[in-house]
Amino acid sequence: MSPLTTIAVRAARAAGDFLLRTGERLHELRIEMKGPNDFVSEADREAERRIVEIIHRAYPDHAILGEEGGAQGEVGSHGARWIIDPLDGTTNYLHDLPWYSVSIALEIRDRLEVGVVYDPVRNELFVAERGKGARLDDRRLRVSQHNKLAGAVIGTGFPFKSQRHLDAYTETFKAVSLAGCAIRRAGSAALDLAYVAAGRFDGFWELGLQPWDIAAGVLLIQEAGGTVTDVRGGDRFMKTGNVVGGNLRVHQALMDTIKPHLGVDLPA
Ligand code: IPD
Ligand code: CA
Ligand code: CA
């Protein structure tokens, strides 16, 4: 593991362990609403603070993009920027539903180099390093070999925070559902993507995500032999937040099924 990856893992575990402990006193947590259906608690903020502290202790001049703290620091000549979701699956967490994760990615000059997704409930650590593969603990990860939508298990997320994508999403949901898949809406996009990398899900699609939801999971899927694109088949997903991922065959089948139902005004 590179020193950068070691720091990412240390930070993810520290945040995850903190979330697990804090989850035992959920009723004491202060919760605020950031927008419609969009909650944040002191646990989200403190988890991010701990992650940033660990990163900055090792790399004081690296830039950060965190869900709670926003953009911090300039991307210097090293080009390094950490993209952090300290708690992906806040709604689940606040309802004591055991499905959430910590997501930490490092990009250097706009290219993802390290991706870590940690599920503290199952103590599962998903780690990807560019060119070195993806692992779940000591096991090498490969995407599934399922080759069609019929019989596939597909992860997704509903556009519950922004109604903007609701009509387009509903049409895609109907089409994917009619193709004979089992669809799962688990509540943590980062973990969904890690599950695609692990071959537990055959594919995934969601509209309107944020860079911190997807950065680490994208690298996990790529390093596990799968592919991720935006909804037009390009690479603008970090900007548009519209994501389709899977093993190569299921990704293609998902694209073929989804594309006819997207309005021309939906960004790639
Ligand atoms: C959310 C989760 C969810 C997805 C939402 C995200 P948060 O992140 O990833 O699965 O459907 O779009 O915003 O708010 O729990 O960090
Ligand atoms: Ca998130
Ligand atoms: Ca979050």
Short mmCIF file of C-alpha atoms and ligand atoms in Angstrom, two decimals:
data_model
loop_
_atom_site.label_atom_id
_atom_site.label_comp_id
_atom_site.label_asym_id
_atom_site.label_seq_id
_atom_site.Cartn_x
_atom_site.Cartn_y
_atom_site.Cartn_z
CA MET A 1 0.00 0.00 0.00
CA SER A 2 1.35 3.45 -0.86
CA PRO A 3 1.79 5.98 2.00
CA LEU A 4 -1.12 7.99 0.53
CA THR A 5 -3.37 4.93 0.64
CA THR A 6 -2.30 4.16 4.20
CA ILE A 7 -3.46 7.63 5.23
CA ALA A 8 -6.78 7.22 3.37
CA VAL A 9 -7.37 3.89 5.14
CA ARG A 10 -6.42 5.29 8.56
CA ALA A 11 -8.80 8.23 8.09
CA ALA A 12 -11.67 6.03 6.85
CA ARG A 13 -11.31 3.63 9.78
CA ALA A 14 -11.09 6.48 12.31
CA ALA A 15 -14.28 8.07 10.95
CA GLY A 16 -16.09 4.74 10.68
CA ASP A 17 -15.22 3.71 14.24
CA PHE A 18 -16.36 7.11 15.48
CA LEU A 19 -19.69 6.75 13.61
CA LEU A 20 -20.23 3.27 15.00
CA ARG A 21 -19.67 4.43 18.60
CA THR A 22 -21.77 7.56 18.13
CA GLY A 23 -24.57 5.44 16.64
CA GLU A 24 -25.13 4.07 20.15
CA ARG A 25 -26.44 7.45 21.30
CA LEU A 26 -28.35 8.57 18.22
CA HIS A 27 -31.12 10.21 20.24
CA GLU A 28 -28.59 12.74 21.61
CA LEU A 29 -27.42 13.92 18.19
CA ARG A 30 -28.24 17.40 16.94
CA ILE A 31 -29.72 17.16 13.45
CA GLU A 32 -30.24 19.97 10.95
CA MET A 33 -31.93 20.12 7.58
CA LYS A 34 -29.68 21.31 4.74
CA GLY A 35 -32.46 21.20 2.14
CA PRO A 36 -35.58 19.19 1.28
CA ASN A 37 -35.04 15.64 2.54
CA ASP A 38 -31.38 16.45 3.18
CA PHE A 39 -30.19 16.05 6.77
CA VAL A 40 -26.85 16.59 8.46
CA SER A 41 -25.92 15.71 12.03
CA GLU A 42 -23.01 16.57 14.29
CA ALA A 43 -21.77 13.05 13.56
CA ASP A 44 -21.31 13.89 9.85
CA ARG A 45 -19.37 17.05 10.75
CA GLU A 46 -17.19 15.47 13.42
CA ALA A 47 -16.39 12.47 11.20
CA GLU A 48 -15.23 14.84 8.45
CA ARG A 49 -13.20 16.89 10.94
CA ARG A 50 -11.36 13.74 12.04
CA ILE A 51 -10.67 12.67 8.45
CA VAL A 52 -9.30 16.08 7.47
CA GLU A 53 -7.15 16.19 10.61
CA ILE A 54 -5.50 12.85 9.74
CA ILE A 55 -4.92 13.87 6.11
CA HIS A 56 -3.52 17.28 7.01
CA ARG A 57 -1.25 15.87 9.70
CA ALA A 58 0.44 13.82 6.94
CA TYR A 59 -0.04 16.22 4.01
CA PRO A 60 -0.62 19.76 5.30
CA ASP A 61 -0.70 21.35 1.85
CA HIS A 62 -3.15 18.99 0.14
CA ALA A 63 -6.49 20.44 -0.97
CA ILE A 64 -9.77 19.00 0.32
CA LEU A 65 -13.27 18.77 -1.10
CA GLY A 66 -15.52 17.56 1.71
CA GLU A 67 -19.30 17.32 1.72
CA GLU A 68 -19.59 19.22 4.97
CA GLY A 69 -16.57 21.57 4.84
CA GLY A 70 -16.65 22.29 1.10
CA ALA A 71 -13.46 23.20 -0.75
CA GLN A 72 -10.44 23.88 1.50
CA GLY A 73 -7.00 24.93 0.31
CA GLU A 74 -5.56 25.43 -3.14
CA VAL A 75 -4.60 22.56 -5.40
CA GLY A 76 -0.85 23.18 -5.42
CA SER A 77 1.86 22.07 -7.85
CA HIS A 78 1.50 18.47 -6.53
CA GLY A 79 -2.10 18.56 -7.90
CA ALA A 80 -3.48 16.58 -4.94
CA ARG A 81 -7.11 16.91 -3.82
CA TRP A 82 -8.96 14.63 -1.40
CA ILE A 83 -12.68 14.09 -2.02
CA ILE A 84 -14.53 13.10 1.14
CA ASP A 85 -17.98 11.96 2.14
CA PRO A 86 -17.60 11.35 5.89
CA LEU A 87 -20.98 9.61 6.15
CA ASP A 88 -22.66 8.37 3.00
CA GLY A 89 -26.11 7.21 3.97
CA THR A 90 -27.00 9.80 6.62
CA THR A 91 -30.72 9.00 6.46
CA ASN A 92 -30.02 5.33 7.17
CA TYR A 93 -27.59 6.23 9.95
CA LEU A 94 -30.03 8.53 11.70
CA HIS A 95 -32.71 5.83 11.57
CA ASP A 96 -30.38 3.15 12.91
CA LEU A 97 -30.46 1.28 9.59
CA PRO A 98 -27.18 -0.62 9.23
CA TRP A 99 -26.20 0.55 5.74
CA TYR A 100 -23.85 3.51 5.46
CA SER A 101 -20.19 4.16 4.67
CA VAL A 102 -17.22 6.50 4.73
CA SER A 103 -15.88 7.43 1.29
CA ILE A 104 -12.43 8.94 0.71
CA ALA A 105 -10.75 9.43 -2.65
CA LEU A 106 -7.54 11.12 -3.72
CA GLU A 107 -7.18 12.65 -7.13
CA ILE A 108 -3.92 13.99 -8.49
CA ARG A 109 -4.21 16.42 -11.41
CA ASP A 110 -7.86 15.48 -11.86
CA ARG A 111 -7.12 11.74 -12.07
CA LEU A 112 -8.39 9.38 -9.37
CA GLU A 113 -5.44 7.59 -7.74
CA VAL A 114 -6.83 6.15 -4.49
CA GLY A 115 -10.36 5.19 -3.45
CA VAL A 116 -11.43 3.85 -0.05
CA VAL A 117 -14.96 2.96 1.03
CA TYR A 118 -15.38 1.68 4.59
CA ASP A 119 -18.49 0.00 5.97
CA PRO A 120 -18.04 0.11 9.76
CA VAL A 121 -21.11 -2.03 10.48
CA ARG A 122 -19.70 -5.06 8.66
CA ASN A 123 -16.09 -3.94 9.17
CA GLU A 124 -15.49 -4.16 5.43
CA LEU A 125 -12.77 -2.03 3.87
CA PHE A 126 -12.77 -1.58 0.09
CA VAL A 127 -9.51 -0.14 -1.27
CA ALA A 128 -8.52 0.73 -4.85
CA GLU A 129 -5.18 2.06 -6.08
CA ARG A 130 -4.80 3.08 -9.72
CA GLY A 131 -3.06 0.33 -11.65
CA LYS A 132 -2.84 -1.96 -8.60
CA GLY A 133 -6.38 -3.34 -8.46
CA ALA A 134 -9.15 -3.26 -5.89
CA ARG A 135 -9.35 -5.25 -2.67
CA LEU A 136 -11.84 -6.05 0.03
CA ASP A 137 -9.63 -6.60 3.06
CA ASP A 138 -7.16 -9.22 1.74
CA ARG A 139 -9.25 -10.38 -1.19
CA ARG A 140 -8.78 -9.13 -4.77
CA LEU A 141 -12.05 -7.79 -6.18
CA ARG A 142 -13.56 -8.57 -9.58
CA VAL A 143 -16.87 -7.37 -10.98
CA SER A 144 -19.48 -10.05 -11.62
CA GLN A 145 -19.66 -12.08 -14.82
CA HIS A 146 -23.41 -11.84 -15.26
CA ASN A 147 -23.97 -10.79 -18.88
CA LYS A 148 -27.52 -9.45 -19.21
CA LEU A 149 -30.14 -7.49 -17.31
CA ALA A 150 -32.50 -10.45 -16.86
CA GLY A 151 -31.62 -11.98 -13.51
CA ALA A 152 -29.16 -9.21 -12.64
CA VAL A 153 -29.10 -7.41 -9.28
CA ILE A 154 -28.87 -3.67 -9.87
CA GLY A 155 -28.28 -0.95 -7.28
CA THR A 156 -29.80 2.49 -7.62
CA GLY A 157 -30.85 5.59 -5.68
CA PHE A 158 -33.99 7.70 -5.91
CA PRO A 159 -33.63 11.43 -6.60
CA PHE A 160 -35.25 12.31 -3.28
CA LYS A 161 -33.32 15.54 -2.64
CA SER A 162 -33.98 17.15 -6.00
CA GLN A 163 -37.24 16.66 -7.83
CA ARG A 164 -35.51 17.94 -10.98
CA HIS A 165 -34.60 14.44 -12.13
CA LEU A 166 -37.71 12.66 -10.91
CA ASP A 167 -39.55 12.23 -14.25
CA ALA A 168 -36.45 11.08 -16.14
CA TYR A 169 -35.52 8.76 -13.28
CA THR A 170 -38.99 7.22 -13.05
CA GLU A 171 -38.90 6.35 -16.74
CA THR A 172 -35.49 4.70 -16.41
CA PHE A 173 -36.65 2.81 -13.34
CA LYS A 174 -39.62 1.39 -15.22
CA ALA A 175 -37.46 0.33 -18.16
CA VAL A 176 -34.80 -1.36 -15.98
CA SER A 177 -37.46 -3.04 -13.92
CA LEU A 178 -39.23 -4.40 -17.02
CA ALA A 179 -35.90 -5.88 -18.17
CA GLY A 180 -36.24 -8.43 -15.38
CA CYS A 181 -33.71 -7.22 -12.80
CA ALA A 182 -33.84 -7.25 -9.04
CA ILE A 183 -33.39 -3.57 -8.08
CA ARG A 184 -32.02 -2.50 -4.70
CA ARG A 185 -32.20 0.99 -3.21
CA ALA A 186 -29.96 0.59 -0.20
CA GLY A 187 -29.17 4.23 0.66
CA SER A 188 -25.40 4.71 0.28
CA ALA A 189 -24.20 5.35 -3.27
CA ALA A 190 -20.55 4.88 -2.27
CA LEU A 191 -21.29 1.44 -0.85
CA ASP A 192 -23.45 0.55 -3.87
CA LEU A 193 -20.48 1.26 -6.15
CA ALA A 194 -18.15 -0.76 -3.89
CA TYR A 195 -20.66 -3.63 -4.14
CA VAL A 196 -20.49 -3.46 -7.95
CA ALA A 197 -16.69 -3.72 -7.66
CA ALA A 198 -17.13 -6.74 -5.37
CA GLY A 199 -19.52 -8.46 -7.81
CA ARG A 200 -22.37 -8.33 -5.28
CA PHE A 201 -24.31 -5.97 -7.57
CA ASP A 202 -24.04 -6.49 -11.33
CA GLY A 203 -24.63 -2.81 -12.07
CA PHE A 204 -25.75 0.57 -10.73
CA TRP A 205 -27.31 3.78 -11.96
CA GLU A 206 -28.35 7.02 -10.28
CA LEU A 207 -28.95 10.63 -11.32
CA GLY A 208 -27.88 13.82 -9.56
CA LEU A 209 -25.10 12.52 -7.28
CA GLN A 210 -22.21 14.61 -5.93
CA PRO A 211 -18.48 14.04 -6.52
CA TRP A 212 -17.97 12.85 -2.91
CA ASP A 213 -20.67 10.18 -3.34
CA ILE A 214 -18.90 8.58 -6.30
CA ALA A 215 -15.16 9.37 -6.48
CA ALA A 216 -13.88 6.40 -4.45
CA GLY A 217 -16.48 3.96 -5.82
CA VAL A 218 -15.64 4.83 -9.42
CA LEU A 219 -11.99 3.85 -8.95
CA LEU A 220 -13.04 0.66 -7.14
CA ILE A 221 -15.18 -0.41 -10.12
CA GLN A 222 -12.52 0.50 -12.69
CA GLU A 223 -9.81 -1.37 -10.79
CA ALA A 224 -12.11 -4.39 -10.41
CA GLY A 225 -12.46 -4.65 -14.20
CA GLY A 226 -15.77 -2.82 -14.61
CA THR A 227 -16.69 0.49 -16.15
CA VAL A 228 -18.41 3.72 -15.13
CA THR A 229 -19.77 6.41 -17.45
CA ASP A 230 -22.19 9.30 -17.44
CA VAL A 231 -25.62 8.67 -18.95
CA ARG A 232 -24.42 9.44 -22.50
CA GLY A 233 -21.51 7.00 -22.24
CA GLY A 234 -18.89 9.72 -21.60
CA ASP A 235 -16.73 10.63 -18.62
CA ARG A 236 -18.53 13.72 -17.29
CA PHE A 237 -20.06 11.88 -14.30
CA MET A 238 -17.97 13.75 -11.70
CA LYS A 239 -19.50 16.99 -13.01
CA THR A 240 -23.07 15.91 -13.79
CA GLY A 241 -23.47 13.32 -11.02
CA ASN A 242 -25.33 11.08 -13.47
CA VAL A 243 -23.73 7.67 -13.20
CA VAL A 244 -24.02 4.24 -14.81
CA GLY A 245 -21.65 1.49 -13.69
CA GLY A 246 -21.24 -2.25 -13.91
CA ASN A 247 -19.35 -5.07 -15.49
CA LEU A 248 -18.88 -4.33 -19.20
CA ARG A 249 -21.89 -6.35 -20.44
CA VAL A 250 -24.35 -5.19 -17.79
CA HIS A 251 -23.15 -1.58 -18.17
CA GLN A 252 -23.87 -1.74 -21.91
CA ALA A 253 -27.27 -3.32 -21.31
CA LEU A 254 -28.12 -0.65 -18.72
CA MET A 255 -27.08 2.12 -21.13
CA ASP A 256 -29.21 0.65 -23.93
CA THR A 257 -32.18 0.45 -21.58
CA ILE A 258 -31.82 3.85 -19.91
CA LYS A 259 -30.79 6.09 -22.82
CA PRO A 260 -34.11 6.16 -24.75
CA HIS A 261 -35.87 7.49 -21.62
CA LEU A 262 -33.64 10.48 -20.86
CA GLY A 263 -34.89 13.87 -22.00
CA VAL A 264 -32.57 15.93 -24.19
CA ASP A 265 -32.35 18.54 -21.42
CA LEU A 266 -30.80 16.08 -18.92
CA PRO A 267 -27.05 16.79 -18.64
CA ALA A 268 -24.74 13.90 -19.57
C1 IPD B 1 -26.79 10.12 -0.27
C2 IPD B 1 -26.64 8.64 -0.48
C3 IPD B 1 -27.83 8.09 -1.23
C4 IPD B 1 -28.03 8.79 -2.55
C5 IPD B 1 -28.12 10.30 -2.33
C6 IPD B 1 -26.89 10.79 -1.60
P1 IPD B 1 -25.68 11.27 1.93
O1 IPD B 1 -25.65 10.66 0.41
O2 IPD B 1 -25.49 8.33 -1.22
O3 IPD B 1 -27.68 6.72 -1.53
O4 IPD B 1 -29.21 8.33 -3.16
O5 IPD B 1 -28.25 10.93 -3.57
O6 IPD B 1 -26.98 12.19 -1.43
O7 IPD B 1 -26.49 12.52 1.90
O8 IPD B 1 -26.27 10.25 2.80
O9 IPD B 1 -24.23 11.53 2.17
CA CA B 2 -23.30 11.10 0.08
CA CA B 3 -22.73 12.48 3.47
#
